[in-house]
Amino acid sequence: MKTTLYLEAPADLSIGTVRISNESGTLREWTATPDDRVFESDEIRPGSYLVEISPAGVAAQSVIFDVEEGKTNTVTLPHFSALSSMGSNTAFLSARSEIHAKFDRQQTVFFGIEPSAIVTLPVTTRAEKLATDDADIKERKLSVGLSQENSGKRESFGPFRGHSHAELAGSRLEISLFDDEASSAWDASRVRISIAIEQSRVERALVPLYRGGTTISIMPSALSSADVSLEIVPADPMLRALVRALHAGVSEEAQVIRDKIMPKLRPLSNDGPFEGDPWSAILVGLLSARFPDTFGDANYDWIVNLADRAIFAFDAQVVAAHYAITQASAAGQEKAVKTAVQRLAKAQAAGSPYYAYADELFAELISGLNELRIAEKISDPEIAKTVHRMFSRYQRELLLQKKSGATFVWFRRDQEALRNGLLVPDRKSSGLLRRPDTSIIFEGRIASGRVSLGNGQGRQKSSRRRQLVGDLAFSPPSGDRSFEDCPALSRQPGPRNDPNKGRFGGQAAMAGFSVTATFARTDDEDWTKINLVVEADQNIDIALGDSVWFFLHPTFSPAQLKVLFRGRRAVLSTEAYGGFTVGVWIPKYKAELELNLAELSLAPSIIRDR
């Protein structure tokens, strides 16, 4: 019989390099897209193979798998987001046992990989140490919120009017947004994310509401509890390819975008950008500016149409300013300068950029125009004065800005320093956000390399926990089928102060799964740390990317959180100063679990008696 291989790269891969190799060398390497993820061979040697997936601007992940002789070998790789959540850059696919895994580790020599750098999935042991047990790592309060601009009121924000859900994927907090206004986003108000880190800062970014949903990833720094990285990308892999290429793409990937992806997105028309969301069109404009040799000269009328329609977007105005300068004739330079300055003034009036590259373009343009002003090559004194004013503002605000991947980020100002004439970030943040004008998506604590869920009250000693003040509007939307199918949601809630009690079947173990809790002290005697662990029996086939929903007391933000399995365990850590019932839903196995923390004999008195 022939030995064949059918390999499918991760379904959520947007654009990036895929390389398949064995001990003889590389079999194939190509720039993959959502529609070009498959490798097939009818004549392939048996043995161990390595597939490396390298999306643009993202750390590469590798998977080692075996090809068995005389068989049709079908290999479907897990989602890239699941691979990247496992804490290792290399994993074995479907290791059947620890013995098999150890044998495979000895075969990594010819791939040039250190065995210690590899994680074998789904093998784990009961002795696995919880990362949350490290008490010597400094923690800070962390809050994440979304605000939406009030209609007709510039820079006036209120709660986000869409839907979201959150999940913990390894050390990464991932928030998915679903917005009913995305189909009419040309006229929708702006959305802003705020991230507050105690005694560090409040950082903010504008969030594009992409057609098909938006994914926000927040990754704590491995070196400090005072820093995070932020990534905002489309849920649609086709659209995400545009963001990846803009941030970290090379000319080869830009060509793939032009030839294989843009014809399917159809962001352009003769009359202007009218299909889809505005950010898709803005991304095309920015890519055309970054890769002019690949995309050629953009249609200037289309660019003007985009800027006039997306008047709210800094980025669209900057693209129009860029093309006003680059496409001007020698005789039309003076008019081009005036047009570019007017567009840049509209950009500053619009507020902050969505994309970091738009800020880079702005910096290049305003710096060049300021050089012309200094050289007295701008004849109109009003235009020269405007250039000087914009350039001065740009320089003054540099301390309040940073780039996080493709996203432009700015810091909240220190109002006390501002009164003294200093424009610097506010480093005295409490780590909490204001609820009246912000929908709280997540409140917890951050330490080096990890995020844990908090109680939503910042360890304040009050009776608020019993008042059900959580942001219940941010329960996952009906579009998330894994949440909607939970039978508990069709049952009546339990008591008002403990609504999960009796709603999830009342059993802590069933169908091969169990939920347990351990407790640890905090630096406040009135609070305890809780480690919630859902564990699968050995006969349960847990695959990479399988998840658990934890349902907590409604005072938590979020009150429902999805956590990925790591091996046979899904772990959620949080803090509390009163007892409540935890509900668990495991979508793939249709299993419900329930654990009343107040009834556990090992629970501290602040859990059992409050």
XYZ file of C-alpha atoms in Angstrom:
610
model
C 0.000 0.000 0.000
C 1.014 3.577 -0.616
C 2.025 5.832 2.229
C 0.156 9.109 1.788
C -0.100 12.337 3.753
C -2.857 14.932 3.867
C -1.877 17.826 6.163
C -4.085 20.805 6.906
C -2.547 23.880 8.572
C -4.461 25.628 11.412
C -7.920 26.838 10.401
C -7.343 30.243 12.018
C -4.109 30.917 10.100
C -4.422 34.250 8.301
C -1.145 34.609 6.408
C 2.274 33.162 7.119
C 4.918 30.650 6.141
C 4.327 26.913 6.511
C 7.334 24.600 6.243
C 7.183 20.773 6.315
C 10.415 18.851 6.823
C 11.884 15.526 7.931
C 15.410 14.311 8.569
C 16.184 14.628 4.835
C 15.310 18.316 4.699
C 12.402 20.522 3.609
C 9.592 18.878 1.649
C 7.641 22.064 0.974
C 7.547 25.681 2.082
C 4.881 28.177 1.048
C 3.054 31.352 2.114
C -0.262 30.029 3.368
C -3.613 31.840 3.424
C -7.035 30.719 4.709
C -7.712 29.177 1.286
C -4.250 27.672 0.791
C -3.499 25.604 3.915
C -3.263 22.030 2.563
C -0.278 19.810 1.703
C -0.914 16.478 -0.054
C 1.499 13.751 -1.142
C 0.774 10.281 -2.550
C 4.367 9.107 -2.195
C 5.882 9.964 1.174
C 8.412 8.267 3.398
C 7.286 7.026 6.824
C 8.854 8.556 9.902
C 8.801 11.720 11.990
C 7.974 15.085 10.451
C 8.114 18.678 11.630
C 5.695 21.367 10.477
C 6.568 24.975 11.347
C 3.852 27.650 11.185
C 5.090 31.255 11.157
C 2.316 33.863 10.848
C 3.509 37.368 10.034
C 4.439 39.220 13.214
C 3.700 36.303 15.548
C 6.030 33.828 17.274
C 6.280 30.612 15.250
C 4.820 27.324 16.486
C 5.989 23.835 15.509
C 4.311 20.444 15.633
C 6.028 17.046 15.357
C 3.954 14.124 14.058
C 4.482 10.592 12.765
C 3.700 9.240 9.306
C 2.920 5.515 9.414
C 3.976 3.245 6.579
C 1.345 1.835 4.219
C -1.422 4.091 5.540
C -3.397 7.145 4.525
C -2.150 9.654 7.103
C -4.469 12.593 7.769
C -3.084 15.340 9.995
C -5.312 18.272 10.934
C -3.368 20.754 13.038
C -5.093 22.457 16.001
C -5.963 26.134 15.872
C -2.866 28.318 16.041
C -4.346 30.154 19.039
C -4.527 26.827 20.912
C -0.935 25.940 20.006
C 0.360 29.328 21.153
C -1.470 29.028 24.494
C 0.494 25.962 25.622
C 3.644 27.733 26.817
C 6.001 26.007 24.368
C 6.921 26.646 20.758
C 6.882 22.938 19.883
C 4.321 20.217 20.581
C 3.782 16.577 19.647
C 0.490 15.840 17.998
C -1.638 13.154 19.658
C 1.023 11.568 21.850
C -0.572 8.339 23.069
C 1.312 7.894 26.330
C 4.212 9.197 28.387
C 6.396 6.281 27.148
C 5.593 7.158 23.551
C 6.271 10.820 24.277
C 9.698 10.131 25.787
C 10.601 8.008 22.779
C 9.551 10.790 20.454
C 11.646 13.323 22.342
C 14.770 11.339 21.448
C 13.881 11.748 17.772
C 14.081 15.552 17.901
C 17.846 15.702 17.432
C 17.724 15.871 13.659
C 15.202 18.740 13.851
C 17.675 20.787 15.901
C 15.243 21.161 18.831
C 16.109 20.893 22.475
C 13.846 18.233 24.045
C 13.369 20.429 27.119
C 11.661 23.030 24.915
C 8.909 20.654 23.824
C 5.519 20.082 25.385
C 3.777 16.745 24.852
C 0.008 16.927 24.630
C -2.310 15.879 26.114
C -0.169 14.063 28.723
C -0.141 15.681 32.201
C 0.361 14.401 35.724
C -1.480 14.992 38.980
C 1.704 16.449 40.412
C 1.557 19.357 37.956
C 2.181 22.576 39.882
C -0.338 25.373 39.551
C 1.233 28.623 38.387
C -1.056 30.427 40.810
C 0.724 28.848 43.805
C 3.689 31.218 43.425
C 3.099 33.652 46.283
C 6.412 35.467 45.986
C 5.573 37.171 42.683
C 4.276 40.719 43.056
C 0.693 41.125 41.928
C -1.160 44.216 40.767
C -4.827 44.879 40.167
C -5.843 44.680 36.515
C -9.059 45.930 34.924
C -10.179 45.841 31.293
C -13.158 47.832 30.056
C -14.896 48.913 26.862
C -16.502 52.276 26.169
C -18.458 53.536 23.170
C -18.716 57.121 22.021
C -22.084 58.712 22.705
C -23.962 59.599 19.545
C -23.300 63.150 18.444
C -20.972 63.886 21.389
C -17.320 63.899 20.424
C -14.967 62.410 23.063
C -17.952 61.609 25.319
C -17.968 57.884 26.098
C -20.461 55.552 27.717
C -20.749 51.752 28.124
C -20.102 49.514 25.123
C -23.382 48.586 23.401
C -22.243 45.324 21.810
C -21.590 41.841 23.196
C -18.416 40.118 24.319
C -17.017 37.045 25.988
C -13.661 36.361 27.630
C -11.443 33.314 27.915
C -8.094 32.468 29.449
C -5.824 30.768 26.923
C -2.655 29.856 28.779
C -1.308 33.127 30.155
C -3.257 35.167 27.596
C -6.596 36.888 28.241
C -8.651 36.835 25.064
C -11.820 38.882 24.564
C -14.110 38.380 21.580
C -16.424 41.207 20.492
C -19.627 40.859 18.548
C -21.373 44.057 17.566
C -24.750 44.520 15.906
C -23.602 47.840 14.443
C -20.710 46.337 12.464
C -22.849 46.140 9.323
C -23.434 49.907 9.530
C -20.027 50.725 10.998
C -19.422 53.606 8.582
C -21.855 55.597 10.711
C -21.235 53.899 14.068
C -19.579 55.614 17.023
C -16.024 54.777 18.069
C -15.213 52.026 20.570
C -12.325 52.289 23.049
C -10.621 49.690 25.229
C -9.037 50.726 28.550
C -6.539 48.624 30.512
C -5.768 49.766 34.057
C -2.703 48.356 35.861
C -2.273 49.255 39.518
C 0.539 51.752 40.187
C 1.568 51.610 36.543
C -0.835 53.250 34.066
C -4.119 53.245 32.215
C -3.563 52.535 28.528
C -6.164 52.854 25.819
C -6.694 51.975 22.174
C -9.455 52.373 19.630
C -11.106 49.077 18.659
C -12.200 48.407 15.070
C -15.515 46.521 14.995
C -14.686 44.245 12.096
C -17.315 42.423 10.094
C -17.471 38.929 11.611
C -16.136 39.970 15.023
C -13.005 41.323 16.682
C -10.520 39.514 18.930
C -8.554 41.342 21.633
C -5.588 39.543 23.204
C -3.886 40.828 26.356
C -0.590 39.153 27.245
C 1.181 39.904 30.537
C 4.898 40.582 30.376
C 7.085 37.672 31.472
C 9.456 40.128 33.149
C 7.183 42.578 34.931
C 3.731 42.787 36.484
C 3.496 46.403 35.297
C 3.271 45.761 31.549
C 1.100 43.988 28.995
C 1.086 43.613 25.237
C -2.149 44.247 23.373
C -3.282 42.808 20.050
C -6.540 43.708 18.289
C -7.310 41.696 15.147
C -10.321 40.590 13.070
C -11.843 37.212 13.878
C -12.085 36.560 10.119
C -8.725 35.047 8.979
C -8.971 36.816 5.606
C -9.221 40.244 7.226
C -6.638 39.276 9.838
C -4.147 38.648 7.036
C -4.311 42.363 6.173
C -3.416 43.337 9.752
C -0.577 40.814 9.938
C 0.904 41.982 6.647
C 0.613 45.665 7.610
C 2.425 45.106 10.901
C 5.148 42.635 9.969
C 4.683 41.464 6.414
C 7.311 41.366 3.678
C 6.928 41.924 -0.055
C 6.206 38.239 -0.750
C 3.294 38.263 1.702
C 2.054 41.561 0.283
C 1.920 39.910 -3.152
C -0.154 37.038 -1.723
C -2.520 39.594 -0.174
C -2.854 41.352 -3.539
C -3.345 38.222 -5.632
C -5.282 35.841 -3.383
C -7.029 37.772 -0.622
C -8.029 41.214 -1.887
C -10.052 39.857 -4.837
C -12.220 37.960 -2.337
C -12.610 40.825 0.135
C -13.628 43.301 -2.588
C -12.937 46.396 -0.508
C -12.758 48.577 -3.649
C -15.271 49.801 -6.186
C -15.332 52.421 -8.911
C -17.330 54.778 -6.737
C -15.460 54.137 -3.506
C -15.372 51.787 -0.540
C -18.971 50.808 0.122
C -18.850 47.117 1.042
C -17.949 45.646 4.415
C -16.627 47.657 7.322
C -14.528 50.854 7.055
C -11.454 49.277 8.635
C -11.045 46.787 5.799
C -10.864 49.692 3.356
C -8.508 51.645 5.646
C -6.211 48.607 5.881
C -6.086 48.361 2.090
C -5.158 52.044 1.916
C -2.401 51.635 4.505
C -1.044 48.514 2.781
C -0.943 50.410 -0.524
C 1.119 53.119 1.169
C 3.476 50.619 2.826
C 3.975 48.404 -0.264
C 3.708 50.796 -3.241
C 5.754 48.522 -5.518
C 3.356 45.636 -4.873
C 0.036 47.453 -4.982
C 1.013 50.160 -7.463
C -0.390 53.656 -7.339
C -3.721 53.661 -5.535
C -6.729 55.325 -7.148
C -6.555 58.796 -5.604
C -10.282 59.426 -6.089
C -10.978 56.222 -4.153
C -8.646 57.367 -1.365
C -10.412 60.749 -1.157
C -13.794 59.015 -1.077
C -12.585 56.826 1.774
C -11.309 59.808 3.789
C -14.487 61.815 3.233
C -16.693 58.925 4.302
C -14.553 57.748 7.245
C -14.139 61.280 8.598
C -14.003 59.828 12.141
C -10.818 57.843 11.398
C -7.378 59.431 11.867
C -5.966 56.680 9.673
C -8.119 57.455 6.615
C -7.139 61.122 6.692
C -3.432 60.249 6.896
C -3.684 57.924 3.882
C -5.328 60.734 1.909
C -2.566 63.154 2.979
C 0.104 60.643 1.940
C -1.339 60.218 -1.548
C -1.864 63.961 -1.969
C 1.912 64.366 -1.586
C 3.160 61.276 -3.444
C 0.902 61.646 -6.485
C 1.349 65.381 -6.977
C 3.029 66.664 -10.112
C 5.953 69.082 -9.937
C 3.649 71.965 -10.845
C 1.096 70.937 -8.259
C 3.380 70.722 -5.219
C 2.010 73.811 -3.485
C -1.585 72.627 -3.817
C -0.567 69.136 -2.662
C 1.054 70.555 0.481
C -2.085 72.528 1.299
C -4.293 69.453 0.773
C -2.006 67.251 2.873
C -1.942 69.768 5.731
C -5.729 70.005 5.706
C -6.012 66.208 5.843
C -3.469 65.942 8.672
C -5.368 68.614 10.613
C -8.531 66.514 10.210
C -6.571 63.486 11.421
C -5.529 65.246 14.643
C -9.088 66.503 15.121
C -10.384 62.929 14.756
C -8.330 61.786 17.767
C -5.998 58.806 18.012
C -5.126 56.355 15.210
C -6.453 52.818 15.124
C -3.234 51.471 13.586
C 0.395 52.054 14.546
C 1.442 52.366 10.902
C -0.940 55.309 10.435
C 0.918 57.075 13.256
C 4.237 56.317 11.525
C 2.921 57.825 8.293
C 1.717 60.898 10.168
C 5.140 61.326 11.797
C 6.908 61.107 8.428
C 4.539 63.569 6.778
C 4.437 66.193 9.524
C 8.212 66.015 10.021
C 8.786 66.506 6.289
C 6.332 69.390 6.147
C 7.983 70.996 9.154
C 11.344 70.828 7.361
C 9.735 72.673 4.443
C 8.410 75.259 6.880
C 11.834 75.777 8.454
C 13.361 76.140 4.976
C 10.636 78.718 4.191
C 9.375 76.663 1.260
C 5.719 76.942 2.320
C 4.506 80.230 0.879
C 1.121 80.409 2.631
C 1.735 81.732 6.192
C -1.477 80.157 7.534
C -0.450 76.745 6.231
C 3.020 77.180 7.742
C 1.477 78.150 11.094
C -0.770 75.056 11.007
C 2.224 72.822 10.272
C 4.156 74.295 13.212
C 1.194 73.812 15.550
C 0.613 70.174 14.498
C 4.310 69.319 14.680
C 4.599 70.822 18.176
C 1.571 68.860 19.359
C 2.952 65.668 17.857
C 6.260 66.096 19.720
C 4.537 67.044 22.975
C 2.376 63.908 22.990
C 5.129 61.378 22.227
C 5.507 60.442 25.915
C 1.850 59.371 25.972
C 2.115 56.918 23.086
C 3.295 53.420 22.332
C 2.850 50.797 19.648
C 1.624 47.320 20.487
C 1.937 45.200 17.371
C -0.296 46.723 14.708
C -2.253 48.701 17.319
C -1.676 52.301 18.391
C -1.903 52.760 22.171
C -1.944 55.896 24.316
C -1.717 56.489 28.084
C -4.058 58.418 30.360
C -2.576 61.763 31.331
C -1.451 62.694 34.830
C -3.840 65.566 35.552
C -1.825 66.860 38.515
C 1.350 67.076 36.411
C -0.642 68.657 33.582
C -1.590 71.551 35.880
C 2.143 72.144 36.264
C 2.675 72.137 32.525
C 3.905 68.533 32.189
C 2.321 66.033 29.803
C 3.215 62.604 31.229
C 1.402 59.279 31.837
C -0.542 58.820 35.065
C 1.451 56.257 37.078
C -0.853 56.331 40.117
C -3.632 54.151 38.722
C -5.680 52.177 41.253
C -6.007 49.339 38.749
C -9.789 49.848 38.690
C -11.972 51.525 36.054
C -15.106 53.617 36.508
C -18.319 51.733 35.781
C -20.585 54.696 34.900
C -18.877 55.281 31.550
C -17.157 51.916 31.009
C -18.410 48.342 30.689
C -16.074 46.210 32.771
C -15.049 43.145 30.783
C -12.474 41.754 33.184
C -11.236 42.528 36.694
C -8.459 40.535 38.274
C -4.807 40.579 39.118
C -1.623 40.481 37.061
C 1.831 39.158 37.885
C 4.851 38.377 35.742
C 3.652 36.089 32.974
C 0.125 35.400 34.279
C -3.344 36.843 34.771
C -5.894 35.666 37.340
C -9.547 36.554 37.765
C -10.459 38.859 40.652
C -13.741 39.492 42.381
C -14.478 42.773 40.680
C -14.216 44.812 43.867
C -10.500 45.399 44.221
C -10.506 43.860 47.737
C -12.849 46.543 49.019
C -14.548 45.560 52.267
C -18.193 46.294 51.620
C -21.537 44.610 51.141
C -21.480 45.193 47.393
C -20.699 41.546 46.648
C -24.228 40.593 47.672
C -25.799 43.228 45.423
C -25.100 41.431 42.125
C -23.291 44.358 40.547
C -21.435 42.437 37.826
C -21.768 43.502 34.187
C -24.347 40.878 33.239
C -24.814 42.512 29.826
C -21.481 40.971 28.958
C -22.636 37.402 29.181
C -21.497 35.694 25.961
C -23.860 36.322 23.046
C -26.153 33.786 21.472
C -23.653 33.406 18.638
C -21.362 31.448 20.959
C -23.051 28.056 20.694
C -20.813 26.412 23.300
C -22.293 28.760 25.884
C -25.874 28.792 24.640
C -26.223 24.992 24.719
C -25.625 24.818 28.482
C -28.796 23.231 29.994
C -28.433 25.265 33.208
C -29.363 28.428 31.325
C -32.849 27.041 30.665
C -33.394 26.375 34.387
C -34.498 28.865 37.014
C -31.623 30.454 38.971
C -31.057 29.522 42.595
C -31.268 31.929 45.544
C -30.671 35.588 44.734
C -27.388 35.697 46.670
C -26.193 32.397 45.105
C -27.897 31.995 41.690
C -25.804 28.989 40.538
C -26.848 26.813 43.489
C -28.814 23.790 42.263
C -28.768 25.028 38.678
C -25.916 22.825 37.352
C -27.099 19.428 38.610
C -25.583 19.528 42.100
C -22.754 17.069 41.346
C -19.029 17.869 41.575
C -18.091 14.744 39.573
C -19.827 13.064 36.659
C -19.293 11.812 33.076
C -15.559 11.363 33.674
C -14.970 14.924 34.910
C -14.594 16.465 38.354
C -14.316 19.977 39.752
C -12.322 20.707 42.905
C -11.104 23.782 44.749
C -8.028 24.594 46.799
C -7.468 27.716 48.874
C -4.432 29.842 49.682
C -3.806 32.914 51.783
C -3.470 36.388 50.343
C -1.805 39.448 51.835
C -5.233 40.458 53.197
C -6.614 38.236 55.968
C -10.190 38.900 54.819
C -9.542 37.463 51.365
C -8.606 34.037 50.079
C -7.239 32.820 46.777
C -9.239 30.045 45.122
C -7.868 27.611 42.535
C -10.723 25.929 40.655
C -9.649 22.804 38.762
C -11.702 20.764 36.299
C -9.973 17.446 35.576
C -10.759 14.704 33.060
C -10.334 10.976 33.713
C -7.634 9.097 31.788
C -10.199 7.526 29.456
C -11.431 10.932 28.262
C -9.839 12.048 24.978
C -9.034 15.720 25.590
C -7.903 17.473 22.407
C -5.907 20.659 22.073
C -8.355 23.566 22.119
C -11.051 21.868 24.247
C -12.501 24.220 26.828
C -14.536 24.630 30.011
C -17.015 27.346 30.975
C -16.830 28.474 34.615
C -19.937 30.219 35.980
C -19.168 32.371 39.018
C -21.128 34.714 41.253
C -22.616 37.631 39.248
C -20.380 40.106 41.095
C -17.355 38.862 39.135
C -16.349 40.535 35.873
C -16.815 38.466 33.858
C -19.213 36.190 35.715
C -18.758 33.517 33.028
C -15.301 32.685 31.716
C -14.065 30.127 29.185
C -10.779 28.388 30.047
C -8.808 26.060 27.777
C -7.697 22.620 28.930
C -3.961 22.198 29.384
C -3.543 18.473 29.134
C -6.372 17.042 31.241
C -6.851 20.098 33.420
C -8.575 23.442 33.103
C -7.638 25.831 35.904
C -9.204 29.113 36.954
C -7.746 31.147 39.820
C -9.547 33.977 41.571
C -10.095 35.633 44.958
C -13.144 35.955 47.200
C -14.287 36.876 50.711
C -17.547 34.947 50.749
C -18.930 31.580 49.716
C -20.790 30.919 46.458
C -21.590 28.045 44.090
C -19.475 27.465 40.984
C -21.172 26.047 37.900
C -19.198 24.239 35.178
C -20.152 23.451 31.586
C -17.922 21.331 29.304
C -19.393 21.876 25.818
C -17.727 19.036 23.898
C -18.939 16.396 26.365
C -22.227 18.065 27.361
C -21.194 17.718 31.006
C -22.379 19.917 33.887
C -20.685 20.140 37.291
C -21.491 22.094 40.434
C -19.374 22.956 43.484
C -20.632 24.860 46.541
C -17.475 26.410 48.011
C -19.175 27.160 51.342
C -19.789 23.438 51.941
C -16.153 22.367 51.518
C -14.537 21.270 54.791
C -11.138 22.604 53.712
C -12.519 26.045 52.877
C -11.430 28.870 55.204
C -13.993 30.480 57.485
C -14.312 33.556 55.282
C -15.730 31.234 52.598
C -17.804 28.921 54.818
C -19.299 31.562 57.116
C -19.985 34.538 54.831
